[in-house]
Structure formats: C-alpha cells, structure tokens
Short mmCIF file of C-alpha atoms (C1' of nucleotides) in Angstrom, two decimals:
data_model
loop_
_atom_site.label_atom_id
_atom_site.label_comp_id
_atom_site.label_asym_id
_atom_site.label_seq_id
_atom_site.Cartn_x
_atom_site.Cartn_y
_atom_site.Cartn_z
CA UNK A 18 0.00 0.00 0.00
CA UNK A 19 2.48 2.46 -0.88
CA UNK A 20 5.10 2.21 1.57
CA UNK A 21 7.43 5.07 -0.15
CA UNK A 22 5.09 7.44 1.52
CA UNK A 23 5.04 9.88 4.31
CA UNK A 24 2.82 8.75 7.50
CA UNK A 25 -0.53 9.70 7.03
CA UNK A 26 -0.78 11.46 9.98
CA UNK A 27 1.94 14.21 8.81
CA UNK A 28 0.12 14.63 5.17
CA UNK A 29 -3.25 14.78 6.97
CA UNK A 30 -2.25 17.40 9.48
CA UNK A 31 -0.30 19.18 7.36
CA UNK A 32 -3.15 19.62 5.03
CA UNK A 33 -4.89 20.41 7.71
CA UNK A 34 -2.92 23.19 8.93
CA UNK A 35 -2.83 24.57 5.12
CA UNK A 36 -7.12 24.75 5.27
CA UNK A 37 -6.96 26.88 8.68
CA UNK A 38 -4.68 28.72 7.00
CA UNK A 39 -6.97 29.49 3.98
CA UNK A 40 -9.80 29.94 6.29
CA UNK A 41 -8.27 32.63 8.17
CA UNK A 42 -8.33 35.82 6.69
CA UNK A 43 -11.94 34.54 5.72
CA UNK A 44 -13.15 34.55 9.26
CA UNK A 45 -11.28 37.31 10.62
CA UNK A 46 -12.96 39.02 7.86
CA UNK A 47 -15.78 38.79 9.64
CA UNK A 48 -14.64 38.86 12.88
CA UNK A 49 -15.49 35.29 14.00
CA UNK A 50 -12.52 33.07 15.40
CA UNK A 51 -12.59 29.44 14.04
CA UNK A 52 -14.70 27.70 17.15
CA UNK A 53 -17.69 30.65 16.68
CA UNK A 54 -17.72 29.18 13.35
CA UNK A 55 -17.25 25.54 14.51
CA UNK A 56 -20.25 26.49 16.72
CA UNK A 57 -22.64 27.92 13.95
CA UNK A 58 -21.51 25.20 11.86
CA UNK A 59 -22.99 22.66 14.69
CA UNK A 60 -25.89 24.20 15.35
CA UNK A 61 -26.61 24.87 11.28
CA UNK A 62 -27.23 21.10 11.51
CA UNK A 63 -29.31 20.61 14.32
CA UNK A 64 -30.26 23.06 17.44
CA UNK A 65 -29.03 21.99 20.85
CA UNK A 66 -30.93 21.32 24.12
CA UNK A 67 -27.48 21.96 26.60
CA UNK A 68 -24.37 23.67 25.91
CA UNK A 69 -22.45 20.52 27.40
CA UNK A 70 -23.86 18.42 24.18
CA UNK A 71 -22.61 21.67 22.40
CA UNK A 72 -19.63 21.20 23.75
CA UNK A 73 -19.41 17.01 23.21
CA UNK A 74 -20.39 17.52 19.73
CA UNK A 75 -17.87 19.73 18.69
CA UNK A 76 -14.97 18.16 20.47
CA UNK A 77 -14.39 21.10 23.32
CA UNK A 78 -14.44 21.49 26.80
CA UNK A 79 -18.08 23.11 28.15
CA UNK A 80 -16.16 25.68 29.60
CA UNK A 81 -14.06 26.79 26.81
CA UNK A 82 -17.40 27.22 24.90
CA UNK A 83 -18.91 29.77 27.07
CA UNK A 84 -16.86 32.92 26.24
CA UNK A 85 -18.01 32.09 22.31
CA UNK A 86 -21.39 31.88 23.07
CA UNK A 87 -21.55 35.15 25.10
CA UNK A 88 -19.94 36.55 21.97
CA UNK A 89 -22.51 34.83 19.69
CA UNK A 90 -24.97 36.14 21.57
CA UNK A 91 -23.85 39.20 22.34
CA UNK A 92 -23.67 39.85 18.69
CA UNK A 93 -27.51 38.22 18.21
CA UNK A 94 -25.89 34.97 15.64
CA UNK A 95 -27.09 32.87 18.34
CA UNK A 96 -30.79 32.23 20.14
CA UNK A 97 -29.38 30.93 23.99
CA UNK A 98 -32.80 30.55 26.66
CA UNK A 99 -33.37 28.12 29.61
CA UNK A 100 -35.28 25.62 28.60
CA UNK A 101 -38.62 26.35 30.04
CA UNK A 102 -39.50 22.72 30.88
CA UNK A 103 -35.44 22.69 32.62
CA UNK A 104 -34.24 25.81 33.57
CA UNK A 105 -30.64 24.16 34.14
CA UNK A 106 -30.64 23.98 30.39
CA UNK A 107 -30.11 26.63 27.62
CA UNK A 108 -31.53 25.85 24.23
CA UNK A 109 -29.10 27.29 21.78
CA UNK A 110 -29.86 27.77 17.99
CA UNK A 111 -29.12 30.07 14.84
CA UNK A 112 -31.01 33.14 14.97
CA UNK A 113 -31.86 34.52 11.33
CA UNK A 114 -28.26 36.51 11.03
CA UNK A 115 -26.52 33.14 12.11
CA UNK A 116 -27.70 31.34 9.85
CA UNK A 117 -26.82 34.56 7.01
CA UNK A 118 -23.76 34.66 8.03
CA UNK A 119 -22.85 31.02 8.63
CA UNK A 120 -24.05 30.70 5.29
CA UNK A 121 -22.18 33.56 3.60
CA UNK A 122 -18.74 32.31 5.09
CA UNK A 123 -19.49 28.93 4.47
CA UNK A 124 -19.77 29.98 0.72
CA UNK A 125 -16.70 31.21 0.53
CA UNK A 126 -14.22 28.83 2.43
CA UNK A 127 -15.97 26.56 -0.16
CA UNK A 128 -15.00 28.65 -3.05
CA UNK A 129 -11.48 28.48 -1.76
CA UNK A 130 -11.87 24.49 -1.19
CA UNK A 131 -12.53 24.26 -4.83
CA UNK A 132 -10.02 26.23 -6.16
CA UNK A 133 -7.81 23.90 -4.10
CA UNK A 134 -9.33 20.70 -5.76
CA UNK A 135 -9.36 22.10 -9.08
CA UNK A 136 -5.35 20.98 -9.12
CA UNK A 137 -6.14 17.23 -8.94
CA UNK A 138 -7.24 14.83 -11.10
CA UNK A 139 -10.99 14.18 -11.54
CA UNK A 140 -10.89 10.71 -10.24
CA UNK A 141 -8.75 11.31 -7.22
CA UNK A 142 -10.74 14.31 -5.73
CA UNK A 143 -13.47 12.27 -5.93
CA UNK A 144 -11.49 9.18 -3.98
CA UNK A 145 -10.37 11.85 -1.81
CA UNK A 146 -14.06 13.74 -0.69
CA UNK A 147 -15.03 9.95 -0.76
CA UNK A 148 -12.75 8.52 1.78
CA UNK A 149 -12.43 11.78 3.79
CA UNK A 150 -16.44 11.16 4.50
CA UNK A 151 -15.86 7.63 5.20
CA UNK A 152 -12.55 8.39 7.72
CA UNK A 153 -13.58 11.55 9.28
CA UNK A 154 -14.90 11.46 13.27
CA UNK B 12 -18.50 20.02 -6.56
CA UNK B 13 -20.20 17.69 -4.01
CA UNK B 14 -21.58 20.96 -1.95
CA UNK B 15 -23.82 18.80 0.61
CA UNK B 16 -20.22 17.66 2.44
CA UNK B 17 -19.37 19.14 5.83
CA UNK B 18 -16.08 21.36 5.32
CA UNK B 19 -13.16 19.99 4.02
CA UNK B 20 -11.11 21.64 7.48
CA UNK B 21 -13.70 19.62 9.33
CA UNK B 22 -12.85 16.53 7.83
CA UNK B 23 -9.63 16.96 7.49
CA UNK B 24 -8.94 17.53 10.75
CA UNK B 25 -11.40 14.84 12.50
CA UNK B 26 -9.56 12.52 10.47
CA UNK B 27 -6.49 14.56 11.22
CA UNK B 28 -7.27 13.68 15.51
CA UNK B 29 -7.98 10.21 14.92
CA UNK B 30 -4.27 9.28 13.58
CA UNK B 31 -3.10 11.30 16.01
CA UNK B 32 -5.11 9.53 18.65
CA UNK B 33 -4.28 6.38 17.14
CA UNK B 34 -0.65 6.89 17.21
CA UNK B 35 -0.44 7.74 20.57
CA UNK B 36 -0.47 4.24 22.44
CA UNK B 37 2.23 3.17 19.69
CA UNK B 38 4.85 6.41 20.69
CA UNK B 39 3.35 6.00 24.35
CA UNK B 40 4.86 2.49 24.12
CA UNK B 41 8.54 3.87 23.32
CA UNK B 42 8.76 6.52 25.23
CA UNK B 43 8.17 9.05 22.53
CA UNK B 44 6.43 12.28 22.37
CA UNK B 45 4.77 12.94 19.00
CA UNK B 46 6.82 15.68 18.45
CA UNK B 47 9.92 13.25 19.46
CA UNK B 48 8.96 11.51 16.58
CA UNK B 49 8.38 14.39 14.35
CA UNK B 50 12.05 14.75 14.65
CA UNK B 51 13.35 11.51 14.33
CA UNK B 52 11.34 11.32 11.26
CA UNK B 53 12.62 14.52 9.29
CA UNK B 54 16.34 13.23 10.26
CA UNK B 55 15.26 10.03 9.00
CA UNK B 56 15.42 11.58 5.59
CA UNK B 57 17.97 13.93 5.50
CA UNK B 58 20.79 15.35 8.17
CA UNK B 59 20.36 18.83 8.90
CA UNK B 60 23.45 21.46 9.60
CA UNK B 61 21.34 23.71 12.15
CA UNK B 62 18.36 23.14 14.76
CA UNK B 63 16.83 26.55 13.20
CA UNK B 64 16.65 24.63 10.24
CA UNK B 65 15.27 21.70 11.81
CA UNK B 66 12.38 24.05 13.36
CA UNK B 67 11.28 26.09 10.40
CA UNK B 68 10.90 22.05 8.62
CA UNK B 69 8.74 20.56 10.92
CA UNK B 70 6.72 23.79 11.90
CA UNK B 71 7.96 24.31 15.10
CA UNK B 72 9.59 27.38 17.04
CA UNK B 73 13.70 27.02 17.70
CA UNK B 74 13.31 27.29 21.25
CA UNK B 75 10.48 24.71 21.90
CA UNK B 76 13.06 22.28 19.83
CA UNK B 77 15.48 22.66 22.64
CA UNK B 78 13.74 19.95 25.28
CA UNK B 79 13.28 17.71 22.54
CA UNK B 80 16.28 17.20 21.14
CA UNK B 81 18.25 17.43 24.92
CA UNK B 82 15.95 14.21 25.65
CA UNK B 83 16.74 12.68 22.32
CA UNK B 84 20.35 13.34 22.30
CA UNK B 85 20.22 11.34 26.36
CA UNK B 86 19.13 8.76 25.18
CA UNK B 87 21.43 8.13 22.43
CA UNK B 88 18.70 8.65 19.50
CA UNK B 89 20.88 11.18 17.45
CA UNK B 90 23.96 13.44 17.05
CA UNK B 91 24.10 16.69 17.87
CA UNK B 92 27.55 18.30 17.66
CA UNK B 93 29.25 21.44 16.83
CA UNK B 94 29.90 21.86 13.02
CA UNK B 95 33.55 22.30 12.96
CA UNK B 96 33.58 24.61 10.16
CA UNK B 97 30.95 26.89 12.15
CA UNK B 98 31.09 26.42 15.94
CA UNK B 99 27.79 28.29 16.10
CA UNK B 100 25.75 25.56 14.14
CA UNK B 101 24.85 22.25 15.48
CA UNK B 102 25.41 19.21 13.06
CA UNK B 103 22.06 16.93 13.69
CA UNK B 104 21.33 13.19 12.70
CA UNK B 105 19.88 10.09 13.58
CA UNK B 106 22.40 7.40 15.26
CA UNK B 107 21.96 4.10 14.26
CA UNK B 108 19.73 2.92 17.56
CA UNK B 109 17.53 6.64 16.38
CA UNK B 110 17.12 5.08 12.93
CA UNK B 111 16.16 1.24 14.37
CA UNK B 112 13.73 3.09 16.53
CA UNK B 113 12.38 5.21 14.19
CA UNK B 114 12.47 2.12 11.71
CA UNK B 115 10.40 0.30 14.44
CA UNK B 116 7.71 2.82 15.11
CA UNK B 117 6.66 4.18 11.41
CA UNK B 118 6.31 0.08 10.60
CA UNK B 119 3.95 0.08 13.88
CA UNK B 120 2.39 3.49 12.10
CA UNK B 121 1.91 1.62 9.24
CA UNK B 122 0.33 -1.67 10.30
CA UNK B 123 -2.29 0.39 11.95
CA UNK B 124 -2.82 2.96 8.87
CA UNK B 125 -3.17 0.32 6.41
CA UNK B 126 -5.89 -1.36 8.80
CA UNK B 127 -8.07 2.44 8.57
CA UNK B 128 -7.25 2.58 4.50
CA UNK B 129 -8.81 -1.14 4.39
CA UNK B 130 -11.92 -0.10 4.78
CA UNK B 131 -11.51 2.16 2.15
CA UNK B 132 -12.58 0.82 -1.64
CA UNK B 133 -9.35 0.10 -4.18
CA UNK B 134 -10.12 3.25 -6.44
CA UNK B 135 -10.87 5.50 -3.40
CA UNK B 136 -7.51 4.62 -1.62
CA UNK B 137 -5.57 5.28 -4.51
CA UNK B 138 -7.42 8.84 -5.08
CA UNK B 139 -7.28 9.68 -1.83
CA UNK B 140 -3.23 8.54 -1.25
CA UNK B 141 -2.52 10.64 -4.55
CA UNK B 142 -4.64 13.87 -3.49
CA UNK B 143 -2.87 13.96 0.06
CA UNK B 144 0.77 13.87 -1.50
CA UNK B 145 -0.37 16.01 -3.66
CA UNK B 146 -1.85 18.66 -1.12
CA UNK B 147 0.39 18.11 1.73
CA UNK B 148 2.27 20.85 2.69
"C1'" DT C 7 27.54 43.52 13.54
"C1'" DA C 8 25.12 39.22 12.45
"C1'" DT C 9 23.89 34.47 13.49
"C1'" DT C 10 23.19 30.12 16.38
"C1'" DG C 11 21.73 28.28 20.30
"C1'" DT C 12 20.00 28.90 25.01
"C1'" DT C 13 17.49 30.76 28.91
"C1'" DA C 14 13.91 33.51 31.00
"C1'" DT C 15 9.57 35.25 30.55
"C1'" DA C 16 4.94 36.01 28.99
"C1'" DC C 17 1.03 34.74 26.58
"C1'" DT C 18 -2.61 31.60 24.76
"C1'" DC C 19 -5.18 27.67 25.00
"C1'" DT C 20 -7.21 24.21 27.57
"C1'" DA C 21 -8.59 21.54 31.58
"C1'" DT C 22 -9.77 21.03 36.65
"C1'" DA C 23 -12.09 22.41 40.75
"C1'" DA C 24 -15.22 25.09 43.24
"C1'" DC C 25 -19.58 27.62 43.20
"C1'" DT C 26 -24.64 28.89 41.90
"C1'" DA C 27 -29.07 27.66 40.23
"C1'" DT C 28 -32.26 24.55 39.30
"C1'" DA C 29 -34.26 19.87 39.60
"C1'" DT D 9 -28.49 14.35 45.58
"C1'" DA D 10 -27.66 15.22 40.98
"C1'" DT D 11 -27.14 18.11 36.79
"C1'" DA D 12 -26.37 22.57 33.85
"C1'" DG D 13 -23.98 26.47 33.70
"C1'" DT D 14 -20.54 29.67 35.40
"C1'" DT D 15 -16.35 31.41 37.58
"C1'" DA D 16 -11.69 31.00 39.34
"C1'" DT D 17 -7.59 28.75 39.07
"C1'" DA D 18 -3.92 25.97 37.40
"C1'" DG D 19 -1.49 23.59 33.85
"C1'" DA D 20 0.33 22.64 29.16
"C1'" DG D 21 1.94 24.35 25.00
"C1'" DT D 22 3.79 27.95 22.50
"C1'" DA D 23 5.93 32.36 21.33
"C1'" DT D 24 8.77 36.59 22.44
"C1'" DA D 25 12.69 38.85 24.32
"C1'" DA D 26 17.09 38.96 26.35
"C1'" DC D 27 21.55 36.67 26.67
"C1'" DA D 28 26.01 33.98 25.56
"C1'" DA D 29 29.02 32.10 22.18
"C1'" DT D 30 30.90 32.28 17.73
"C1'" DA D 31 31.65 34.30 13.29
#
DNA sequence: TATTGTTATACTCTATAACTATA
DNA sequence: TATAGTTATAGAGTATAACAATA
C-alpha cells in the first residue's frame, strides 16, 4: 500500500494546517474566530438542548465554549434561553443573522476548497471527498 | 462540486485527531512524544546542519526544539555536535539505535494505517493517497 | 555587527475544581 | 443528591525577548 510514503498522519495534518490557514483571513474578515464558526456550523445542523452536548459535539471542553457563546450572543448569531420545561438547560440555535452569516462564510471557504481541488485529477478528488467522508470522526 | 459535504477543514482535521489519537499508544509504548517523533522522522530523511533549520521544517519554534532534542540526544537517538567549520551551528542526525527506533515505530504506524485505508474501496484509496501527497504541505 | 543556540519570561489555549441555580 | 452552567484557578503548549558564544 504504498510504503514510499510519508505517514498519514503528517500529510493529513499538514493539510490540515494549510485549510486553517486558507480559512483565516476569511473569518477574521468577519470577525469570527474558528470555534464561533465551529459552533454555527454545529448548530446549522441541528439546534441543541445543553451547551455541554454543544460542547461534546464539537470536540471542546463546556467551559471553553462559554466565552463564544456570550460573543454569539452578544452579537444576536445565536438564540441561547433556559429551557422552560429545565431551567438548568439553555436551548441554543441560529437566529436569522446566524444562519446569514454562517451561510455567507461557508460559501466562501468553499469557493477556496474548490479552487484547491481544481489541481487534482478528476478521479482522485473524488477518492479523496469519498474517503475523507468515510474516515472523518 | 459535491456541496452537501461538511467542510473539508472539518474533515480533514477529525480525520487529522484520529491518527493522532491512534498513534499515541504506539509512541506512548517507546517513550516518545509525537513531536519526538516528528524529529526523528525529518532526520530520517535527511541530516540537517542547524536546529533553526530543523524548526522552520517541521513547523515548530527554535526554542520549543530545545527539550526535545536534549531528551533525544540522552538517550542516544541522534547526534548533535558542533559543526567544525561553524562552531555556532549544530550538526544533527539520527544514530543508528535513532534510525532502528524510528524504523520500528513508522512500521507500527503503518500496520495500523493500512488497517483504517482497508476499509476504504481500491479506487478511493488510490485517489485519496494521490490527493494527500499532492496537497500536503 | 550578524547568526546560532540557550534561557527567561509572557502569553494563549485548555482543563480542573469550586460555586450557583435549578431539579 | 444530581445536573447545567458559570467562575476561578492551574497547567500545558507555544511564542517573544534577552543573553552567551561564535563568526
């Protein structure tokens, strides 16, 4: 299986480090750090019932999250009320600007993604997007 | 494009965490941090004159090389000695127990790799092995 | 004066523990 | 008592600045 190669783990995570990279200037462009995004990516899926299933979901500690939801908030991307039948709880979800503006960056980091798979080969981007869905967490 | 996938940095990354994860009881078992390893790989392939050079290569800072390559050197995994043409520099490589070990743990890297790519279909290995060398940094 | 390596220090990120409120 | 959220604190990882040796 192609032992002449580098571990994956380097190639992976130095891809990886090369898509933050591109991301950046995106994101500060709209002054959102990478886990506000992470979080209005998660909850662009699915709203949440607690902030510690927030946090599980995302892979982050519950209180590491609660500084970017009081900016979410603050800034009104973000819906975040006790949950009338549990006041312990917060439900947290995109408010109508959220979702805009998940949506708008999202657009773009995807423009950039493409421009990056434009340089392969038809056939191996789509082994690539294909086995990245399969491997990914 | 395939435009109903999560982000490629989210993928990448997940994926990225799970090798990384997955390497850890292997590195754990030697003794090695993964940034240990990190070195012992990049002197795997070449020798390198200074341990600025060695930094800016794997993407670290100069100084946080320093610990690293103090425990390396005390336990006999490379050479680190004064270039006699240029006192200043620091002449690095692998001694021959660094490259058994090294030898050792990327086949150990490897087993377990090749078990994750098994699951993968023939055609969307191959695309996906070619896309990463291709967009590694 | 410039460069390499080192040390000392500060900063950022993250996790742990203690506290408040609800149940 | 147990759980959700918050705050305060500590720890790891990393970067910046000052220093020593060599050129």
């Amino acid at each position: 299986m192609d032992s002449g190669r580098p571990d994956l783990g380097e190639m992976v995570m130095g891809l990886g480090r090369r898509l933050i990279a591109m991301e950046q200037p995106i994101l500060a462009g709209h002054e959102l750090s990478m886990w506000g995004y992470v979080v209005l990516t998660a909850l662009s899926r699915r709203t949440v019932r607690t902030q510690s299933a927030l946090a599980t979901a995302i892979g982050a500690d519950k209180t590491r999250l609660i500084p970017i939801l009081d900016d979410l908030q603050h800034r009104g991307l973000i819906h975040r009320e006790p949950d009338p039948a549990d006041r312990r709880a917060r439900l947290l979800a995109l408010t109508p600007a959220g979702t805009a503006l998940h949506q708008q960056i999202q657009a773009a980091i995807r423009i950039a993604e493409n421009d990056l798979l434009a340089a392969l080969p038809e056939s191996d981007r789509h082994g690539f997007l294909a086995a990245l869905r399969a491997l990914h967490t």
